[in-house]
XYZ file of C-alpha atoms in Angstrom:
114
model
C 49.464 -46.789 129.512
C 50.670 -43.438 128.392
C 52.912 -43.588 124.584
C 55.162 -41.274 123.358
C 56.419 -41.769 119.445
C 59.488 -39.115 119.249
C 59.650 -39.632 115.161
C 55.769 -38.662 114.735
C 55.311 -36.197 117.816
C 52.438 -37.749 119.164
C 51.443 -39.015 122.368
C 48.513 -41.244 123.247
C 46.672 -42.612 125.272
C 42.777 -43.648 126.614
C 42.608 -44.821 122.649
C 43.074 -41.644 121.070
C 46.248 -39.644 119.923
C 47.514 -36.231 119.631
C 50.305 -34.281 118.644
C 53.096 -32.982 120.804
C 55.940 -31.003 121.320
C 59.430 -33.195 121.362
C 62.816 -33.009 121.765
C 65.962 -34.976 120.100
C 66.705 -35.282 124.056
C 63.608 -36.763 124.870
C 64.521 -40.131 126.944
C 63.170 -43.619 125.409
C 62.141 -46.180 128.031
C 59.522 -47.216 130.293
C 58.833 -44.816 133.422
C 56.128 -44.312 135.629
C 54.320 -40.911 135.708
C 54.530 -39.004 138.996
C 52.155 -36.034 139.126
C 54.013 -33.102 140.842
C 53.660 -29.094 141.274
C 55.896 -26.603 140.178
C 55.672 -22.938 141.145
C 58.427 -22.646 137.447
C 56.743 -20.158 135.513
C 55.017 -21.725 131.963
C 54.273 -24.399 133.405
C 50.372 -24.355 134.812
C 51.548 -24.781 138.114
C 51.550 -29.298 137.709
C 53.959 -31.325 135.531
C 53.472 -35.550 134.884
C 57.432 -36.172 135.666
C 58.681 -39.453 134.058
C 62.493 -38.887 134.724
C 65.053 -37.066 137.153
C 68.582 -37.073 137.185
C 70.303 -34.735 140.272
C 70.121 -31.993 138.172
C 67.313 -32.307 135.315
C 63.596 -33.465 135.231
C 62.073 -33.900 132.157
C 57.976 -34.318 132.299
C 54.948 -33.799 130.107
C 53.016 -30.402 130.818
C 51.364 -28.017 128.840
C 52.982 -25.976 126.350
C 55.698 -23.612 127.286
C 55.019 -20.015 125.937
C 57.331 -18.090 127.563
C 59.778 -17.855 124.555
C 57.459 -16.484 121.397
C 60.571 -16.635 119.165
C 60.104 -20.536 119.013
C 56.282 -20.502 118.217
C 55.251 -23.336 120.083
C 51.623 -22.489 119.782
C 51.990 -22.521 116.090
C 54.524 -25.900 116.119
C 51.548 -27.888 118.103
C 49.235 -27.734 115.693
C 51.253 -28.432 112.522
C 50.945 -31.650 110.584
C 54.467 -32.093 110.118
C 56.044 -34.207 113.189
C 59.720 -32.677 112.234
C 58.291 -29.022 113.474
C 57.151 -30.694 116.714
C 60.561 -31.201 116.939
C 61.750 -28.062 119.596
C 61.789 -28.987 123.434
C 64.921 -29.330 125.190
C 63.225 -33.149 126.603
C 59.793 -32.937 127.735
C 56.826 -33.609 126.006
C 54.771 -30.454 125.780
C 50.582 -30.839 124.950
C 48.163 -28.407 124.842
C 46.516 -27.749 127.755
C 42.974 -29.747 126.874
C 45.066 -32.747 126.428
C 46.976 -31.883 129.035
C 43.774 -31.645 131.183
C 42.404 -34.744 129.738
C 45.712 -36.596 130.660
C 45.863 -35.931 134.273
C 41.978 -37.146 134.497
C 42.669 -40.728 133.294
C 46.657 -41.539 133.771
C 48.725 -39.347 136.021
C 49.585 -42.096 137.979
C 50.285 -44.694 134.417
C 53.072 -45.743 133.154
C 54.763 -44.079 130.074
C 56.251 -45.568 127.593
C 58.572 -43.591 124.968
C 59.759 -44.623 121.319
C 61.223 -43.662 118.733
């Protein structure tokens, strides 16, 4: 199992945690991971969707970079969960957690708290 704390910014899982990009809009529930490609630019070219409406997904990937004004690079690593505090809903990691992700739980089941 995959966990997602929206108050702290972390995710964890495989007994370790890490920080994390979050949004206010960020759903809360239980969902199952589907790993899926994207050809959306910032993305890495894969995304771990967890929820779809008809006209939004919202998934963990790496970090989006293509806006510098919002310094995600910078957010990530800061100690202070309210400055993870930028996406629009996903959960954004860096890309070695990202990486790390996808080789023990793409196909787990999330669960998201606040």
């Amino acid at each position: 199992m995959v966990t997602v704390n929206i108050l702290l910014a972390i995710i964890c899982f495989a007994g370790t945690c890490h920080k994390a990009l979050v949004g206010q809009d960020t759903p809360v529930g239980t969902f199952q991971l589907q790993h899926m490609s994207t050809n959306q630019p910032g993305y890495g070219g894969d995304v771990l969707v967890f929820h779809q409406t008809k006209d939004y997904a919202w998934a963990i990937h790496r970090v989006w970079l293509l806006d510098p004004a919002q310094h995600r690079d910078t957010r990530i690593k800061s100690s202070n969960p309210e400055i993870r505090h930028i996406t629009m809903g996903c959960i954004n990691v860096t890309p070695k957690v990202y990486d790390d992700l996808i080789s023990c739980c793409s196909a787990s089941t999330l669960k998201v708290v606040k």
